[in-house]
Amino acid sequence: MSRASTEQRARVEVLRNEHDGRPALYEATLRSLQAEVKELPPVWLYDERGSRLYEEITRLPDYYLPRREGEILRVQAATIAGRTQASTLVELGAGSAKNIRLVLDALDTAGTLERFVPLDVSEPTLRASARAIAAAYPRISVEAIVGDFERDLDLLPEGGRRLIAFLGSTIGNLYPEQRATLLTALAAELAPSDALLLGVDLVKDVARLEAAYNDREGVTEAFVRNALTAANSELDATFDQRLFVYEARWDPAHEWMDIGFRARQAHAVWIQRLGIDVTFQMDEPLRVEISSKFRRERFELEAARAGLQVESWWTDRGGDFALALVPRDPFAGS
Ligand SMILES: C[S@@+](CC[C@H](N)C(=O)[O-])C[C@H]1O[C@@H](n2cnc3c(N)ncnc32)[C@H](O)[C@@H]1O
């Protein structure tokens, strides 16, 4: 681990893995583009422009997820702070770290909070949000980590009581096998007084789900198209936006939104940096992201298989979204 920089005034420290994560991403990209259903890994969505577009998405009327999560947090944050008494709050995939402020506020009010540790692959976004949090919460230290939550959990600082938050239904962007691996790794990472806080989107009316990813303004499409632009620029690839039609549809068998493109015609894309030609048939899909939607029983089962027990499951009034509080060991008195 190296200390990339310390910005003294705001007390923001940015740590990163000495092994730059790009080779692992290129390897994953090579594998995914050669898979039966071709895929560009979702990490390509979140360069600086992508992170800005995601911020715009969170303000779209049909993209209900962050608002519903905020609604639950406004009601439950004090309870979460009281039960966890966390001194370190970690957020995996922190992005612009908006909803987490409700937890920061509650822990700050409870008087236990000492440190905030946002972790994200997108360095510019991470730096901006770490600075903003440090300015808004001058009593705590902010130790940001540029890293991948699937590979870099060993970079998380130890000690104290830790609450590890994974909000925004980002866990739904992982396939079931990836979720199992991550939950198992998190279970191994947790010390006896630590806990997880997970935000998950729930299965609901298909029209509402599809509307959330097909806004009329085209912001979500621009966000997903940006992954092609990012891959073109970093991988010297030749994805031609005109040859891909955006598509985000509900997959009832897997209970996930399948988000990406269909090839308008048969063609090939040259990816110089990976040394491969990827050929597409007409109408062939190119997936960029899935967004799994959960049911309580399935989520509890996944957690149990990783050796974790959901202690509390809270939803918003409409039952759209859920927050699960998962302590390593049962909280005292619960
Ligand atoms: C859906 S956004 C959620 C942001 C924020 N937690 C929220 O609730 O608004 C997902 C975030 O996870 C980050 N991310 C995606 N894949 C990641 C990975 N494998 N490791 C670390 N961060 C990742 C993205 O850069 C992005 O900031």
mmCIF file with all atom_site columns, N, CA, C and O in Angstrom, residues 53-76:
data_model
loop_
_atom_site.group_PDB
_atom_site.id
_atom_site.type_symbol
_atom_site.label_atom_id
_atom_site.label_alt_id
_atom_site.label_comp_id
_atom_site.label_asym_id
_atom_site.label_entity_id
_atom_site.label_seq_id
_atom_site.pdbx_PDB_ins_code
_atom_site.Cartn_x
_atom_site.Cartn_y
_atom_site.Cartn_z
_atom_site.occupancy
_atom_site.B_iso_or_equiv
_atom_site.pdbx_formal_charge
_atom_site.auth_seq_id
_atom_site.auth_comp_id
_atom_site.auth_asym_id
_atom_site.auth_atom_id
_atom_site.pdbx_PDB_model_num
ATOM 1  N N  . LEU A 1 53 ? -22.410 11.624 -14.919 1.00 0.00 ? 53 LEU A N  1
ATOM 2  C CA . LEU A 1 53 ? -23.705 11.217 -15.476 1.00 0.00 ? 53 LEU A CA 1
ATOM 3  C C  . LEU A 1 53 ? -24.510 10.412 -14.453 1.00 0.00 ? 53 LEU A C  1
ATOM 4  O O  . LEU A 1 53 ? -25.730 10.559 -14.357 1.00 0.00 ? 53 LEU A O  1
ATOM 5  N N  . TYR A 1 54 ? -23.819 9.578  -13.661 1.00 0.00 ? 54 TYR A N  1
ATOM 6  C CA . TYR A 1 54 ? -24.538 8.812  -12.630 1.00 0.00 ? 54 TYR A CA 1
ATOM 7  C C  . TYR A 1 54 ? -25.212 9.767  -11.635 1.00 0.00 ? 54 TYR A C  1
ATOM 8  O O  . TYR A 1 54 ? -26.355 9.558  -11.224 1.00 0.00 ? 54 TYR A O  1
ATOM 9  N N  . GLU A 1 55 ? -24.495 10.845 -11.297 1.00 0.00 ? 55 GLU A N  1
ATOM 10 C CA . GLU A 1 55 ? -25.063 11.852 -10.406 1.00 0.00 ? 55 GLU A CA 1
ATOM 11 C C  . GLU A 1 55 ? -26.354 12.424 -10.985 1.00 0.00 ? 55 GLU A C  1
ATOM 12 O O  . GLU A 1 55 ? -27.330 12.650 -10.271 1.00 0.00 ? 55 GLU A O  1
ATOM 13 N N  . GLU A 1 56 ? -26.340 12.660 -12.330 1.00 0.00 ? 56 GLU A N  1
ATOM 14 C CA . GLU A 1 56 ? -27.561 13.180 -12.988 1.00 0.00 ? 56 GLU A CA 1
ATOM 15 C C  . GLU A 1 56 ? -28.678 12.156 -12.899 1.00 0.00 ? 56 GLU A C  1
ATOM 16 O O  . GLU A 1 56 ? -29.846 12.500 -12.688 1.00 0.00 ? 56 GLU A O  1
ATOM 17 N N  . ILE A 1 57 ? -28.311 10.874 -13.068 1.00 0.00 ? 57 ILE A N  1
ATOM 18 C CA . ILE A 1 57 ? -29.322 9.804  -13.002 1.00 0.00 ? 57 ILE A CA 1
ATOM 19 C C  . ILE A 1 57 ? -30.021 9.816  -11.642 1.00 0.00 ? 57 ILE A C  1
ATOM 20 O O  . ILE A 1 57 ? -31.235 9.649  -11.552 1.00 0.00 ? 57 ILE A O  1
ATOM 21 N N  . THR A 1 58 ? -29.236 10.048 -10.583 1.00 0.00 ? 58 THR A N  1
ATOM 22 C CA . THR A 1 58 ? -29.841 9.992  -9.245  1.00 0.00 ? 58 THR A CA 1
ATOM 23 C C  . THR A 1 58 ? -30.899 11.091 -9.058  1.00 0.00 ? 58 THR A C  1
ATOM 24 O O  . THR A 1 58 ? -31.697 11.027 -8.138  1.00 0.00 ? 58 THR A O  1
ATOM 25 N N  . ARG A 1 59 ? -30.883 12.090 -9.940  1.00 0.00 ? 59 ARG A N  1
ATOM 26 C CA . ARG A 1 59 ? -31.893 13.163 -9.823  1.00 0.00 ? 59 ARG A CA 1
ATOM 27 C C  . ARG A 1 59 ? -33.100 12.939 -10.743 1.00 0.00 ? 59 ARG A C  1
ATOM 28 O O  . ARG A 1 59 ? -34.045 13.719 -10.740 1.00 0.00 ? 59 ARG A O  1
ATOM 29 N N  . LEU A 1 60 ? -33.062 11.871 -11.576 1.00 0.00 ? 60 LEU A N  1
ATOM 30 C CA . LEU A 1 60 ? -34.178 11.626 -12.497 1.00 0.00 ? 60 LEU A CA 1
ATOM 31 C C  . LEU A 1 60 ? -35.416 11.163 -11.730 1.00 0.00 ? 60 LEU A C  1
ATOM 32 O O  . LEU A 1 60 ? -35.293 10.324 -10.827 1.00 0.00 ? 60 LEU A O  1
ATOM 33 N N  . PRO A 1 61 ? -36.593 11.664 -12.090 1.00 0.00 ? 61 PRO A N  1
ATOM 34 C CA . PRO A 1 61 ? -37.806 11.273 -11.355 1.00 0.00 ? 61 PRO A CA 1
ATOM 35 C C  . PRO A 1 61 ? -38.032 9.758  -11.342 1.00 0.00 ? 61 PRO A C  1
ATOM 36 O O  . PRO A 1 61 ? -38.461 9.208  -10.329 1.00 0.00 ? 61 PRO A O  1
ATOM 37 N N  . ASP A 1 62 ? -37.749 9.056  -12.459 1.00 0.00 ? 62 ASP A N  1
ATOM 38 C CA . ASP A 1 62 ? -38.035 7.614  -12.505 1.00 0.00 ? 62 ASP A CA 1
ATOM 39 C C  . ASP A 1 62 ? -36.991 6.764  -11.792 1.00 0.00 ? 62 ASP A C  1
ATOM 40 O O  . ASP A 1 62 ? -37.222 5.596  -11.520 1.00 0.00 ? 62 ASP A O  1
ATOM 41 N N  . TYR A 1 63 ? -35.796 7.334  -11.531 1.00 0.00 ? 63 TYR A N  1
ATOM 42 C CA . TYR A 1 63 ? -34.746 6.558  -10.859 1.00 0.00 ? 63 TYR A CA 1
ATOM 43 C C  . TYR A 1 63 ? -34.945 6.721  -9.353  1.00 0.00 ? 63 TYR A C  1
ATOM 44 O O  . TYR A 1 63 ? -34.344 7.564  -8.696  1.00 0.00 ? 63 TYR A O  1
ATOM 45 N N  . TYR A 1 64 ? -35.826 5.866  -8.811  1.00 0.00 ? 64 TYR A N  1
ATOM 46 C CA . TYR A 1 64 ? -36.295 6.038  -7.432  1.00 0.00 ? 64 TYR A CA 1
ATOM 47 C C  . TYR A 1 64 ? -35.282 5.566  -6.375  1.00 0.00 ? 64 TYR A C  1
ATOM 48 O O  . TYR A 1 64 ? -35.415 5.871  -5.195  1.00 0.00 ? 64 TYR A O  1
ATOM 49 N N  . LEU A 1 65 ? -34.282 4.795  -6.789  1.00 0.00 ? 65 LEU A N  1
ATOM 50 C CA . LEU A 1 65 ? -33.451 4.059  -5.815  1.00 0.00 ? 65 LEU A CA 1
ATOM 51 C C  . LEU A 1 65 ? -32.831 4.934  -4.711  1.00 0.00 ? 65 LEU A C  1
ATOM 52 O O  . LEU A 1 65 ? -33.048 4.668  -3.513  1.00 0.00 ? 65 LEU A O  1
ATOM 53 N N  . PRO A 1 66 ? -32.038 5.976  -5.066  1.00 0.00 ? 66 PRO A N  1
ATOM 54 C CA . PRO A 1 66 ? -31.401 6.749  -3.991  1.00 0.00 ? 66 PRO A CA 1
ATOM 55 C C  . PRO A 1 66 ? -32.389 7.453  -3.075  1.00 0.00 ? 66 PRO A C  1
ATOM 56 O O  . PRO A 1 66 ? -32.151 7.581  -1.869  1.00 0.00 ? 66 PRO A O  1
ATOM 57 N N  . ARG A 1 67 ? -33.536 7.885  -3.656  1.00 0.00 ? 67 ARG A N  1
ATOM 58 C CA . ARG A 1 67 ? -34.521 8.585  -2.811  1.00 0.00 ? 67 ARG A CA 1
ATOM 59 C C  . ARG A 1 67 ? -35.154 7.619  -1.806  1.00 0.00 ? 67 ARG A C  1
ATOM 60 O O  . ARG A 1 67 ? -35.358 7.945  -0.638  1.00 0.00 ? 67 ARG A O  1
ATOM 61 N N  . ARG A 1 68 ? -35.433 6.399  -2.255  1.00 0.00 ? 68 ARG A N  1
ATOM 62 C CA . ARG A 1 68 ? -36.044 5.417  -1.331  1.00 0.00 ? 68 ARG A CA 1
ATOM 63 C C  . ARG A 1 68 ? -35.041 5.013  -0.248  1.00 0.00 ? 68 ARG A C  1
ATOM 64 O O  . ARG A 1 68 ? -35.393 4.851  0.913   1.00 0.00 ? 68 ARG A O  1
ATOM 65 N N  . GLU A 1 69 ? -33.795 4.860  -0.646  1.00 0.00 ? 69 GLU A N  1
ATOM 66 C CA . GLU A 1 69 ? -32.767 4.505  0.339   1.00 0.00 ? 69 GLU A CA 1
ATOM 67 C C  . GLU A 1 69 ? -32.616 5.628  1.360   1.00 0.00 ? 69 GLU A C  1
ATOM 68 O O  . GLU A 1 69 ? -32.522 5.375  2.570   1.00 0.00 ? 69 GLU A O  1
ATOM 69 N N  . GLY A 1 70 ? -32.651 6.879  0.858   1.00 0.00 ? 70 GLY A N  1
ATOM 70 C CA . GLY A 1 70 ? -32.558 8.033  1.755   1.00 0.00 ? 70 GLY A CA 1
ATOM 71 C C  . GLY A 1 70 ? -33.729 8.062  2.723   1.00 0.00 ? 70 GLY A C  1
ATOM 72 O O  . GLY A 1 70 ? -33.575 8.383  3.908   1.00 0.00 ? 70 GLY A O  1
ATOM 73 N N  . GLU A 1 71 ? -34.925 7.716  2.200   1.00 0.00 ? 71 GLU A N  1
ATOM 74 C CA . GLU A 1 71 ? -36.125 7.697  3.050   1.00 0.00 ? 71 GLU A CA 1
ATOM 75 C C  . GLU A 1 71 ? -35.930 6.717  4.220   1.00 0.00 ? 71 GLU A C  1
ATOM 76 O O  . GLU A 1 71 ? -36.241 7.037  5.376   1.00 0.00 ? 71 GLU A O  1
ATOM 77 N N  . ILE A 1 72 ? -35.380 5.539  3.927   1.00 0.00 ? 72 ILE A N  1
ATOM 78 C CA . ILE A 1 72 ? -35.174 4.542  5.003   1.00 0.00 ? 72 ILE A CA 1
ATOM 79 C C  . ILE A 1 72 ? -34.109 5.063  5.982   1.00 0.00 ? 72 ILE A C  1
ATOM 80 O O  . ILE A 1 72 ? -34.266 4.971  7.204   1.00 0.00 ? 72 ILE A O  1
ATOM 81 N N  . LEU A 1 73 ? -33.036 5.610  5.427   1.00 0.00 ? 73 LEU A N  1
ATOM 82 C CA . LEU A 1 73 ? -31.949 6.064  6.309   1.00 0.00 ? 73 LEU A CA 1
ATOM 83 C C  . LEU A 1 73 ? -32.402 7.184  7.235   1.00 0.00 ? 73 LEU A C  1
ATOM 84 O O  . LEU A 1 73 ? -31.991 7.236  8.402   1.00 0.00 ? 73 LEU A O  1
ATOM 85 N N  . ARG A 1 74 ? -33.264 8.071  6.710   1.00 0.00 ? 74 ARG A N  1
ATOM 86 C CA . ARG A 1 74 ? -33.720 9.170  7.565   1.00 0.00 ? 74 ARG A CA 1
ATOM 87 C C  . ARG A 1 74 ? -34.460 8.619  8.789   1.00 0.00 ? 74 ARG A C  1
ATOM 88 O O  . ARG A 1 74 ? -34.364 9.156  9.875   1.00 0.00 ? 74 ARG A O  1
ATOM 89 N N  . VAL A 1 75 ? -35.170 7.514  8.605   1.00 0.00 ? 75 VAL A N  1
ATOM 90 C CA . VAL A 1 75 ? -35.910 6.931  9.736   1.00 0.00 ? 75 VAL A CA 1
ATOM 91 C C  . VAL A 1 75 ? -34.988 6.086  10.625  1.00 0.00 ? 75 VAL A C  1
ATOM 92 O O  . VAL A 1 75 ? -35.118 6.094  11.847  1.00 0.00 ? 75 VAL A O  1
ATOM 93 N N  . GLN A 1 76 ? -34.047 5.364  10.020  1.00 0.00 ? 76 GLN A N  1
ATOM 94 C CA . GLN A 1 76 ? -33.313 4.339  10.783  1.00 0.00 ? 76 GLN A CA 1
ATOM 95 C C  . GLN A 1 76 ? -31.889 4.714  11.196  1.00 0.00 ? 76 GLN A C  1
ATOM 96 O O  . GLN A 1 76 ? -31.255 3.965  11.940  1.00 0.00 ? 76 GLN A O  1
#
